[in-house]
């Protein structure tokens, strides 16, 4: 239940405001476009094209107050166990705290531990990047394959793509996540095992997909390099490192504990790209750029902790997301980066937002009677313009958009960057202001086409603008979304840091895998649809024996 009177006040406020068009709101306040903005850590947020007025913001901030947002932020930064269903602290902010800062879990400072791991990662990255770390047959490492899934994959892939401009181009980077063997086979197809390093990323080191792919990688390496009369441990020692919290399982797999980079149970998987899970990022861009990435995260963290809520970027973005979801009825958010390097950013955000806030009960376990996390999706601009933007402009669903753009190109090519950014500005303008039937009629065309060519407008969007896509900016951007997701979870009173919803499917898959592998004719006790599908699959599948 959402008991707050502030919620009801917002509902009452939303009715009349829904009928006011953004055209009107802009006409009533000529300074709106330069006034409804906030800036931090190199990111400028223009939220003037959201369907809000000053009263909306005041009421949203009152709701945040009633929900105790300021205290919940303080509790996270203090290291309280705010992930209540897993009884864990939530301290990804400690991963980017500068040396010397003090953040304690159960009375023990964790920042020193974080920096000890960062230093080991840096020393390792320097050795690999300089060619001093060699493979089993003495060749330097040219290829890195990171194996992991979910939070142990999406962050590293996104960051590698986003920061490719800064990466060591003599090395190639590959990411394997899917238990579909095609993922592994295609990623390693053109690689020479003698020059390839595998990073096995798994917080628990028990994840089926990751361990299956890790075993495939070990067999692939040993087939090529292991004909040495040894048990292969020397090959594994030169070609495998692990990132995990579970040293015992890492060693059981055959990876030397010396070659393991640790992190902690107070780092959630989807909040871990700046922990040792980011080892592939550090190998690609080098320790110095990785530290700049952490500095960007930290700058946004400090802003989130210290800025008043009405000037606080993550708080404002989170509250606007709540406004769109709960008071304007938007079921999705489109994330539209006008930067090709950010092509995996929507997929990354999908996990961050949807695994965090796709919840149906409150922290106390009562069913919610309001919408929680919307669906996040998106594609880089301008590609989306030629496909799904039609629905955003003229469809019947309200799709709030986050446009993300940069003022300076990383690859200046004639005027292409100006064209790219012109498209971003044009899209947010067209969505907000549309094109009235009168304006369409004024153009000479058959009257029958007027409704088809009319744009209602009044489609809300944020625009995030930064100077340049750098490691620092990426860190600030990711932290902005992390904290905005947190703010939404606080308003919805849910645990944004657990993910019990993924467990049922995992358990059923284990049972089904055993049934599929069974020699005889297993008695299937699922529903009639699942029984029929499994039986048919067993009949038709190619033998893999
Ligand atoms: C993230 C989730 C989930 C997790 C993967 C991989 O917040 O917990 O996506 O990251 O299931 O888990 P491991 O890192 O333990 O292999």
Coordinates of C-alpha atoms and ligand atoms in Angstrom, one line a residue:
X1 CA 0.0 0.0 0.0
X2 CA 1.1 3.5 -0.7
X3 CA -0.3 5.2 2.4
X4 CA 1.2 8.6 2.0
X5 CA -1.2 11.5 1.5
X6 CA 1.6 12.9 -0.7
X7 CA 0.8 10.1 -3.2
X8 CA -2.9 11.1 -3.3
X9 CA -2.0 14.7 -3.7
X10 CA 0.2 13.9 -6.7
X11 CA -2.7 11.8 -8.2
X12 CA -5.0 14.8 -7.8
X13 CA -2.4 17.1 -9.2
X14 CA -1.7 14.8 -12.2
X15 CA -5.3 15.0 -13.5
X16 CA -5.4 18.7 -14.5
X17 CA -1.7 18.7 -15.5
X18 CA -2.3 15.8 -17.9
X19 CA -4.5 18.1 -19.9
X20 CA -1.8 20.7 -20.2
X21 CA 0.4 20.4 -23.3
X22 CA 4.2 20.9 -23.1
X23 CA 3.6 23.7 -25.7
X24 CA 1.5 25.5 -23.0
X25 CA 4.0 24.9 -20.3
X26 CA 6.8 26.3 -22.4
X27 CA 4.7 29.2 -23.5
X28 CA 3.9 30.1 -19.9
X29 CA 7.5 30.2 -18.9
X30 CA 10.0 31.4 -21.4
X31 CA 12.9 30.4 -19.2
X32 CA 11.7 26.9 -18.7
X33 CA 14.3 25.3 -21.0
X34 CA 17.2 26.8 -19.1
X35 CA 15.6 26.6 -15.7
X36 CA 14.5 23.0 -15.4
X37 CA 18.0 21.5 -15.4
X38 CA 20.6 20.2 -13.0
X39 CA 24.3 19.5 -13.4
X40 CA 26.9 17.3 -11.7
X41 CA 30.1 15.4 -12.4
X42 CA 30.2 16.7 -16.0
X43 CA 26.6 15.7 -16.8
X44 CA 23.9 18.3 -17.7
X45 CA 20.3 17.1 -17.3
X46 CA 17.6 19.0 -19.1
X47 CA 14.3 17.8 -17.8
X48 CA 12.2 20.8 -19.1
X49 CA 10.6 18.5 -21.6
X50 CA 9.1 16.3 -18.8
X51 CA 5.4 16.9 -18.3
X52 CA 5.9 18.6 -14.9
X53 CA 5.6 22.1 -13.5
X54 CA 7.2 23.6 -10.3
X55 CA 4.3 22.2 -8.2
X56 CA 4.9 18.7 -9.5
X57 CA 8.5 18.9 -8.4
X58 CA 7.5 20.3 -5.0
X59 CA 5.1 17.4 -4.5
X60 CA 7.5 14.8 -5.7
X61 CA 10.1 16.1 -3.3
X62 CA 7.5 16.0 -0.5
X63 CA 6.8 12.3 -1.4
X64 CA 10.6 11.7 -1.2
X65 CA 10.6 13.3 2.2
X66 CA 7.7 11.2 3.4
X67 CA 9.5 8.1 2.2
X68 CA 12.6 9.2 4.1
X69 CA 14.8 9.4 1.0
X70 CA 17.6 11.4 2.6
X71 CA 17.8 8.9 5.5
X72 CA 17.8 6.0 3.1
X73 CA 20.7 7.5 1.1
X74 CA 22.6 8.0 4.4
X75 CA 21.9 4.4 5.4
X76 CA 23.3 3.1 2.1
X77 CA 26.5 5.2 2.5
X78 CA 26.8 4.1 6.1
X79 CA 26.9 0.5 5.2
X80 CA 23.6 -0.5 6.8
X81 CA 22.2 -3.8 5.7
X82 CA 19.6 -2.2 3.4
X83 CA 19.3 -5.3 1.3
X84 CA 17.1 -6.8 3.9
X85 CA 16.0 -10.0 2.2
X86 CA 19.6 -11.1 1.8
X87 CA 20.7 -9.3 5.0
X88 CA 23.5 -7.5 3.2
X89 CA 25.0 -4.1 3.1
X90 CA 24.9 -2.4 -0.3
X91 CA 28.2 -0.6 -0.8
X92 CA 29.1 -0.4 -4.5
X93 CA 30.0 3.2 -3.6
X94 CA 33.0 1.9 -1.6
X95 CA 34.4 0.4 -4.8
X96 CA 35.2 3.9 -6.1
X97 CA 36.0 5.6 -2.8
X98 CA 39.4 7.2 -2.8
X99 CA 42.2 5.7 -0.7
X100 CA 42.0 7.0 2.8
X101 CA 38.2 7.3 2.9
X102 CA 36.6 5.3 5.7
X103 CA 33.6 3.0 5.0
X104 CA 33.1 0.2 7.4
X105 CA 31.1 -3.1 7.2
X106 CA 30.6 -4.7 10.6
X107 CA 33.2 -2.3 12.0
X108 CA 35.9 -3.2 9.4
X109 CA 37.1 -0.6 7.0
X110 CA 36.6 -1.9 3.4
X111 CA 38.3 0.9 1.4
X112 CA 41.8 -0.4 2.1
X113 CA 40.7 -3.8 0.9
X114 CA 39.2 -2.3 -2.3
X115 CA 42.5 -0.5 -3.0
X116 CA 44.6 -3.6 -2.3
X117 CA 42.6 -5.5 -5.0
X118 CA 42.8 -2.5 -7.4
X119 CA 46.6 -2.4 -7.0
X120 CA 46.9 -6.1 -7.8
X121 CA 44.6 -5.7 -10.8
X122 CA 46.8 -2.8 -12.0
X123 CA 50.0 -4.8 -11.6
X124 CA 48.5 -7.7 -13.5
X125 CA 47.1 -5.5 -16.2
X126 CA 50.5 -3.8 -16.7
X127 CA 52.2 -7.1 -17.1
X128 CA 49.7 -8.4 -19.6
X129 CA 49.5 -5.2 -21.6
X130 CA 53.3 -4.9 -21.7
X131 CA 53.7 -8.5 -22.8
X132 CA 55.6 -9.5 -19.7
X133 CA 52.9 -11.9 -18.7
X134 CA 53.2 -14.7 -21.3
X135 CA 51.1 -17.8 -22.1
X136 CA 52.3 -21.3 -21.5
X137 CA 54.4 -21.4 -24.6
X138 CA 56.0 -18.0 -23.9
X139 CA 53.9 -15.9 -26.3
X140 CA 52.4 -12.6 -25.0
X141 CA 48.7 -12.4 -24.5
X142 CA 46.9 -10.7 -27.5
X143 CA 43.3 -11.9 -26.8
X144 CA 41.2 -11.7 -23.7
X145 CA 38.0 -13.7 -23.3
X146 CA 35.9 -12.7 -20.3
X147 CA 33.4 -15.5 -19.3
X148 CA 30.5 -14.5 -17.1
X149 CA 26.8 -13.8 -17.2
X150 CA 24.3 -11.2 -15.9
X151 CA 26.0 -8.8 -13.6
X152 CA 29.3 -10.5 -14.3
X153 CA 29.0 -9.8 -18.0
X154 CA 26.8 -6.9 -19.0
X155 CA 28.9 -4.3 -17.2
X156 CA 32.2 -5.5 -18.7
X157 CA 30.8 -5.7 -22.2
X158 CA 29.1 -2.3 -22.0
X159 CA 32.2 -0.7 -20.6
X160 CA 34.5 -2.3 -23.2
X161 CA 32.3 -1.1 -26.0
X162 CA 31.8 2.3 -24.5
X163 CA 35.5 2.9 -23.9
X164 CA 36.9 1.2 -27.0
X165 CA 38.3 4.5 -28.1
X166 CA 40.7 4.3 -25.2
X167 CA 41.6 0.6 -25.5
X168 CA 44.8 -1.1 -26.5
X169 CA 44.1 -1.9 -30.1
X170 CA 46.8 -4.6 -30.4
X171 CA 44.7 -6.8 -28.1
X172 CA 41.2 -8.2 -28.9
X173 CA 38.5 -8.6 -26.3
X174 CA 35.6 -11.1 -26.4
X175 CA 32.8 -11.8 -24.0
X176 CA 31.1 -15.2 -23.6
X177 CA 27.9 -15.4 -21.5
X178 CA 25.3 -17.7 -23.1
X179 CA 25.2 -21.4 -22.3
X180 CA 24.5 -21.8 -26.0
X181 CA 27.8 -23.3 -27.2
X182 CA 27.6 -21.1 -30.3
X183 CA 28.6 -18.1 -28.1
X184 CA 31.9 -19.8 -27.0
X185 CA 32.6 -21.3 -30.4
X186 CA 32.1 -18.0 -32.3
X187 CA 34.1 -15.9 -29.7
X188 CA 37.1 -18.2 -29.9
X189 CA 36.9 -19.2 -33.6
X190 CA 39.8 -17.1 -34.7
X191 CA 41.9 -17.0 -31.6
X192 CA 45.2 -18.7 -31.0
X193 CA 45.0 -20.4 -27.6
X194 CA 48.7 -19.7 -27.0
X195 CA 48.0 -16.0 -27.0
X196 CA 44.6 -16.1 -25.2
X197 CA 43.8 -15.3 -21.6
X198 CA 40.4 -16.3 -20.0
X199 CA 38.9 -14.3 -17.2
X200 CA 36.3 -16.3 -15.4
X201 CA 34.0 -13.8 -13.7
X202 CA 31.5 -15.2 -11.2
X203 CA 30.7 -13.8 -7.8
X204 CA 29.5 -17.2 -6.5
X205 CA 31.6 -19.4 -8.9
X206 CA 28.6 -21.8 -9.0
X207 CA 26.7 -20.3 -11.9
X208 CA 25.8 -23.0 -14.4
X209 CA 26.4 -21.1 -17.6
X210 CA 29.7 -19.6 -16.5
X211 CA 31.2 -22.9 -15.2
X212 CA 30.0 -24.7 -18.3
X213 CA 31.7 -22.2 -20.6
X214 CA 34.8 -22.1 -18.3
X215 CA 35.1 -25.9 -18.7
X216 CA 34.8 -25.5 -22.4
X217 CA 37.5 -22.9 -22.4
X218 CA 39.8 -25.1 -20.3
X219 CA 39.3 -28.1 -22.7
X220 CA 39.9 -25.8 -25.7
X221 CA 43.2 -24.6 -24.2
X222 CA 44.3 -28.0 -23.1
X223 CA 43.5 -29.5 -26.5
X224 CA 45.9 -27.0 -28.1
X225 CA 48.5 -26.6 -25.4
X226 CA 48.2 -29.4 -22.9
X227 CA 50.0 -32.2 -24.6
X228 CA 52.8 -31.9 -22.2
X229 CA 52.5 -34.9 -20.0
X230 CA 51.4 -32.7 -17.1
X231 CA 47.9 -32.5 -15.7
X232 CA 47.4 -29.2 -17.5
X233 CA 47.7 -27.1 -14.3
X234 CA 50.6 -25.1 -15.7
X235 CA 48.5 -24.2 -18.8
X236 CA 45.6 -23.2 -16.7
X237 CA 47.9 -21.1 -14.5
X238 CA 49.1 -19.1 -17.5
X239 CA 45.8 -18.8 -19.3
X240 CA 43.1 -18.5 -16.7
X241 CA 42.4 -16.0 -14.0
X242 CA 39.3 -15.7 -11.9
X243 CA 37.2 -12.9 -10.4
X244 CA 35.1 -14.2 -7.6
X245 CA 34.2 -14.1 -3.9
X246 CA 34.5 -17.9 -3.6
X247 CA 38.2 -18.8 -3.4
X248 CA 37.4 -22.5 -2.6
X249 CA 35.4 -23.1 -5.8
X250 CA 38.0 -21.2 -7.9
X251 CA 40.8 -23.4 -6.6
X252 CA 38.6 -26.5 -7.1
X253 CA 38.2 -25.5 -10.7
X254 CA 42.0 -25.5 -11.0
X255 CA 42.8 -21.8 -11.0
X256 CA 45.6 -20.8 -8.6
X257 CA 44.3 -18.6 -5.8
X258 CA 47.3 -16.3 -6.7
X259 CA 45.4 -15.6 -10.0
X260 CA 42.1 -14.7 -8.3
X261 CA 40.9 -11.2 -7.8
X262 CA 38.3 -10.9 -5.1
X263 CA 35.4 -8.8 -4.2
X264 CA 32.8 -8.9 -1.5
X265 CA 29.2 -9.9 -0.7
X266 CA 28.2 -6.3 -0.3
X267 CA 28.7 -5.7 -4.0
X268 CA 25.6 -6.8 -6.0
X269 CA 26.3 -8.5 -9.3
X270 CA 24.6 -5.7 -11.4
X271 CA 26.5 -3.1 -9.4
X272 CA 29.9 -4.7 -9.8
X273 CA 31.4 -3.4 -13.1
X274 CA 33.8 -1.2 -11.1
X275 CA 35.0 -4.0 -8.9
X276 CA 37.5 -6.7 -10.0
X277 CA 34.7 -7.8 -12.4
X278 CA 36.0 -4.9 -14.4
X279 CA 39.4 -6.6 -14.9
X280 CA 38.7 -6.9 -18.7
X281 CA 37.9 -3.1 -18.8
X282 CA 41.2 -2.4 -17.0
X283 CA 43.1 -4.7 -19.4
X284 CA 41.5 -2.9 -22.3
X285 CA 41.9 0.8 -21.2
X286 CA 44.8 0.5 -18.7
X287 CA 44.9 1.2 -15.0
X288 CA 45.0 5.0 -15.3
X289 CA 41.9 5.2 -17.4
X290 CA 40.2 2.7 -15.0
X291 CA 41.0 5.0 -12.1
X292 CA 39.5 7.9 -14.1
X293 CA 36.3 5.8 -14.5
X294 CA 36.2 5.3 -10.7
X295 CA 36.7 9.0 -10.2
X296 CA 33.6 9.7 -12.3
X297 CA 31.6 7.2 -10.3
X298 CA 32.8 8.8 -7.1
X299 CA 32.1 12.3 -8.1
X300 CA 28.4 11.3 -8.8
X301 CA 28.3 9.4 -5.5
X302 CA 29.4 12.5 -3.6
X303 CA 26.9 14.6 -5.4
X304 CA 24.1 12.1 -4.6
X305 CA 25.1 12.0 -1.0
X306 CA 25.5 15.7 -0.4
X307 CA 23.5 17.8 -2.9
X308 CA 20.1 19.0 -1.8
X309 CA 17.4 16.8 -3.3
X310 CA 16.0 19.6 -5.5
X311 CA 19.4 20.0 -7.2
X312 CA 20.3 16.3 -7.0
X313 CA 20.6 14.7 -10.4
X314 CA 19.9 11.0 -9.4
X315 CA 17.1 12.1 -7.1
X316 CA 15.4 14.2 -9.7
X317 CA 15.8 11.6 -12.4
X318 CA 14.4 8.9 -10.1
X319 CA 11.5 11.1 -9.0
X320 CA 10.7 12.0 -12.7
X321 CA 10.7 8.2 -13.5
X322 CA 8.2 7.6 -10.7
X323 CA 6.1 10.5 -12.0
X324 CA 6.0 9.0 -15.5
X325 CA 5.4 5.5 -14.3
X326 CA 2.8 6.0 -11.6
X327 CA 1.1 9.3 -12.5
X328 CA 1.2 9.4 -16.3
X329 CA 0.9 5.6 -16.7
X330 CA 4.1 5.0 -18.7
X331 CA 5.1 1.3 -18.7
X332 CA 8.4 1.7 -20.4
X333 CA 11.5 4.0 -20.7
X334 CA 13.5 4.2 -23.9
X335 CA 17.2 4.9 -23.5
X336 CA 18.6 6.5 -26.6
X337 CA 22.3 7.2 -26.6
X338 CA 23.4 9.3 -29.5
X339 CA 26.9 7.8 -29.2
X340 CA 27.6 4.5 -31.0
X341 CA 30.1 3.5 -28.4
X342 CA 27.1 3.3 -26.0
X343 CA 25.3 0.6 -28.0
X344 CA 25.3 -1.8 -25.1
X345 CA 24.2 0.8 -22.6
X346 CA 20.5 0.1 -22.9
X347 CA 21.1 -3.6 -22.3
X348 CA 23.2 -2.8 -19.3
X349 CA 20.5 -0.5 -17.9
X350 CA 17.9 -3.2 -18.6
X351 CA 19.5 -5.4 -16.0
X352 CA 20.3 -2.5 -13.6
X353 CA 16.8 -1.1 -13.6
X354 CA 14.6 -4.2 -14.2
X355 CA 16.4 -6.7 -11.9
X356 CA 16.5 -4.0 -9.2
X357 CA 13.0 -2.7 -9.4
X358 CA 10.9 -5.5 -11.0
X359 CA 9.3 -6.4 -7.6
X360 CA 5.7 -7.0 -6.6
X361 CA 6.0 -6.8 -2.8
X362 CA 7.2 -4.1 -0.4
X363 CA 10.3 -4.6 1.8
X364 CA 7.9 -5.9 4.5
X365 CA 6.4 -8.4 2.0
X366 CA 3.0 -6.9 1.3
X367 CA 1.8 -6.8 -2.3
X368 CA 2.2 -3.4 -3.9
X369 CA -0.9 -1.7 -5.3
X370 CA 1.0 0.6 -7.6
X371 CA 3.2 0.0 -10.6
X372 CA 6.9 -0.6 -9.9
X373 CA 9.9 -0.8 -12.3
X374 CA 9.1 0.0 -15.9
X375 CA 10.6 -1.8 -18.9
X376 CA 13.9 -0.3 -20.0
X377 CA 14.9 -0.7 -23.6
X378 CA 16.6 1.2 -26.4
X379 CA 19.1 1.5 -29.3
X380 CA 21.7 4.0 -30.2
X381 CA 20.5 7.0 -32.2
X382 CA 20.1 7.5 -35.1
X383 CA 19.3 3.8 -35.8
X384 CA 16.1 3.7 -33.7
X385 CA 14.7 6.7 -35.6
X386 CA 14.3 4.5 -38.7
X387 CA 12.5 1.8 -36.8
X388 CA 10.6 2.1 -33.5
X389 CA 10.5 5.9 -33.1
X390 CA 7.3 5.8 -35.1
X391 CA 5.5 4.3 -32.1
X392 CA 7.1 6.9 -29.8
X393 CA 5.9 9.8 -32.0
X394 CA 2.5 8.6 -33.0
X395 CA 1.6 5.4 -31.1
X396 CA -0.9 5.0 -28.3
X397 CA 1.7 4.1 -25.6
X398 CA 3.4 6.9 -23.7
X399 CA 7.2 6.2 -23.9
X400 CA 9.3 8.6 -21.9
X401 CA 12.8 8.8 -23.4
X402 CA 16.3 9.4 -22.0
X403 CA 18.4 11.0 -24.8
X404 CA 22.1 10.9 -24.1
X405 CA 24.6 13.0 -26.2
X406 CA 28.1 14.4 -26.2
X407 CA 29.3 17.7 -27.5
X408 CA 32.7 16.6 -28.8
X409 CA 33.2 13.6 -31.1
X410 CA 35.8 11.0 -30.4
X411 CA 36.1 10.3 -34.2
X412 CA 35.7 13.6 -36.0
X413 CA 34.6 12.8 -39.5
X414 CA 33.6 15.9 -41.5
X415 CA 30.3 17.2 -40.0
X416 CA 29.0 13.8 -38.9
X417 CA 28.9 14.6 -35.2
X418 CA 26.9 17.8 -35.9
X419 CA 24.4 15.7 -37.9
X420 CA 24.2 13.1 -35.1
X421 CA 23.5 15.8 -32.5
X422 CA 21.1 17.7 -34.7
X423 CA 19.1 14.5 -34.8
X424 CA 19.0 14.2 -31.1
X425 CA 17.8 17.7 -30.6
X426 CA 15.3 17.4 -33.4
X427 CA 13.8 14.2 -31.9
X428 CA 13.3 15.6 -28.4
X429 CA 11.8 18.7 -29.9
X430 CA 9.4 16.8 -32.2
X431 CA 8.3 14.5 -29.4
X432 CA 7.6 17.4 -27.1
X433 CA 5.9 19.9 -29.5
X434 CA 4.6 17.7 -32.3
X435 CA 3.0 19.2 -35.3
X436 CA -0.6 20.4 -35.0
X437 CA -3.4 19.5 -37.5
X438 CA -3.5 23.2 -38.5
X439 CA 0.1 23.3 -39.3
X440 CA -0.3 20.2 -41.4
X441 CA -3.4 21.6 -43.1
X442 CA -1.4 24.8 -44.0
X443 CA 0.8 22.6 -46.1
X444 CA -0.8 21.6 -49.4
X445 CA -1.8 18.0 -49.2
X446 CA -5.0 15.8 -49.5
X447 CA -7.2 16.5 -46.4
X448 CA -7.4 12.7 -45.8
X449 CA -3.8 12.7 -44.9
X450 CA -4.0 15.3 -42.2
X451 CA -4.7 12.9 -39.3
X452 CA -1.9 10.6 -40.4
X453 CA 0.6 13.5 -40.6
X454 CA -0.4 15.2 -37.4
X455 CA 2.0 14.8 -34.4
X456 CA 0.2 15.2 -31.1
X457 CA 3.5 15.9 -29.2
X458 CA 3.5 16.1 -25.4
X459 CA 5.8 13.1 -25.3
X460 CA 8.2 13.6 -22.3
X461 CA 12.0 13.2 -22.4
X462 CA 15.2 13.9 -20.5
X463 CA 18.3 15.0 -22.3
X464 CA 21.7 14.2 -20.8
X465 CA 24.5 16.2 -22.3
X466 CA 28.2 15.8 -21.5
X467 CA 31.3 17.3 -23.1
X468 CA 32.9 14.1 -24.3
X469 CA 32.6 10.3 -23.7
X470 CA 35.5 9.6 -21.4
X471 CA 36.1 7.0 -18.7
X472 CA 35.3 9.7 -16.1
X473 CA 32.0 10.6 -17.8
X474 CA 31.0 6.9 -18.2
X475 CA 31.6 6.4 -14.5
X476 CA 29.4 9.4 -13.7
X477 CA 26.7 8.3 -16.1
X478 CA 26.5 4.7 -14.7
X479 CA 26.5 6.0 -11.1
X480 CA 23.7 8.4 -12.0
X481 CA 21.5 5.6 -13.2
X482 CA 22.5 3.3 -10.3
X483 CA 21.3 6.0 -7.8
X484 CA 18.2 6.9 -9.8
X485 CA 17.2 3.3 -9.7
X486 CA 17.8 3.3 -5.9
X487 CA 15.6 6.5 -5.5
X488 CA 12.8 4.8 -7.4
X489 CA 13.0 1.7 -5.2
X490 CA 12.9 3.9 -2.1
X491 CA 9.7 5.6 -3.3
X492 CA 8.2 2.2 -4.1
X493 CA 9.4 0.8 -0.8
X494 CA 10.9 -2.3 -2.4
X495 CA 14.2 -4.1 -2.0
X496 CA 16.1 -3.0 -5.1
X497 CA 19.1 -5.2 -4.3
X498 CA 17.7 -8.8 -4.3
X499 CA 16.6 -10.8 -7.4
X500 CA 14.6 -13.8 -6.2
X501 CA 12.6 -13.7 -9.4
X502 CA 15.4 -15.5 -11.3
X503 CA 15.5 -18.5 -9.0
X504 CA 12.4 -20.5 -10.0
X505 CA 13.5 -20.8 -13.6
X506 CA 17.0 -21.9 -12.5
X507 CA 15.6 -24.7 -10.3
X508 CA 13.3 -25.9 -13.1
X509 CA 16.1 -25.9 -15.6
X510 CA 18.2 -28.1 -13.3
X511 CA 15.4 -30.6 -13.0
X512 CA 14.7 -30.5 -16.8
X513 CA 18.3 -30.9 -17.7
X514 CA 18.4 -34.1 -15.6
X515 CA 15.3 -35.4 -17.4
X516 CA 16.7 -34.6 -20.8
X517 CA 20.0 -36.3 -20.0
X518 CA 18.4 -39.4 -18.5
X519 CA 19.1 -42.6 -20.4
X520 CA 15.7 -44.3 -20.1
X521 CA 12.3 -42.9 -20.7
X522 CA 11.8 -40.6 -17.7
X523 CA 8.4 -40.0 -16.3
X524 CA 7.7 -36.3 -16.9
X525 CA 5.6 -34.7 -14.2
X526 CA 5.3 -31.2 -15.5
X527 CA 2.1 -29.7 -17.0
X528 CA 1.0 -31.2 -20.3
X529 CA 2.5 -28.4 -22.4
X530 CA 6.0 -28.8 -20.9
X531 CA 5.8 -32.6 -20.9
X532 CA 5.0 -32.6 -24.6
X533 CA 7.7 -30.1 -25.5
X534 CA 10.4 -32.0 -23.5
X535 CA 9.3 -35.4 -25.0
X536 CA 9.4 -33.9 -28.5
X537 CA 12.8 -32.3 -27.9
X538 CA 14.1 -35.7 -26.7
X539 CA 12.9 -37.4 -29.8
X540 CA 14.2 -34.9 -32.3
X541 CA 17.4 -33.7 -30.7
X542 CA 20.6 -34.7 -32.3
X543 CA 22.6 -37.1 -30.3
X544 CA 25.5 -35.3 -28.7
X545 CA 27.1 -38.5 -27.4
Ligands
LIG1 C1 23.0 -9.5 -10.6 C2 22.5 -10.8 -10.5 C3 22.9 -11.8 -11.6 C4 24.3 -12.3 -11.4 C5 24.5 -13.5 -12.3 C6 25.9 -14.1 -12.3 O1 22.8 -8.6 -9.8 O2 22.8 -11.3 -9.2 O3 22.8 -11.2 -12.8 O4 25.3 -11.3 -11.6 O5 23.6 -14.5 -12.1 O6 26.2 -14.5 -11.0 P1 27.7 -14.9 -10.6 O7 28.5 -13.7 -10.7 O8 27.6 -15.4 -9.2 O9 28.1 -16.0 -11.6

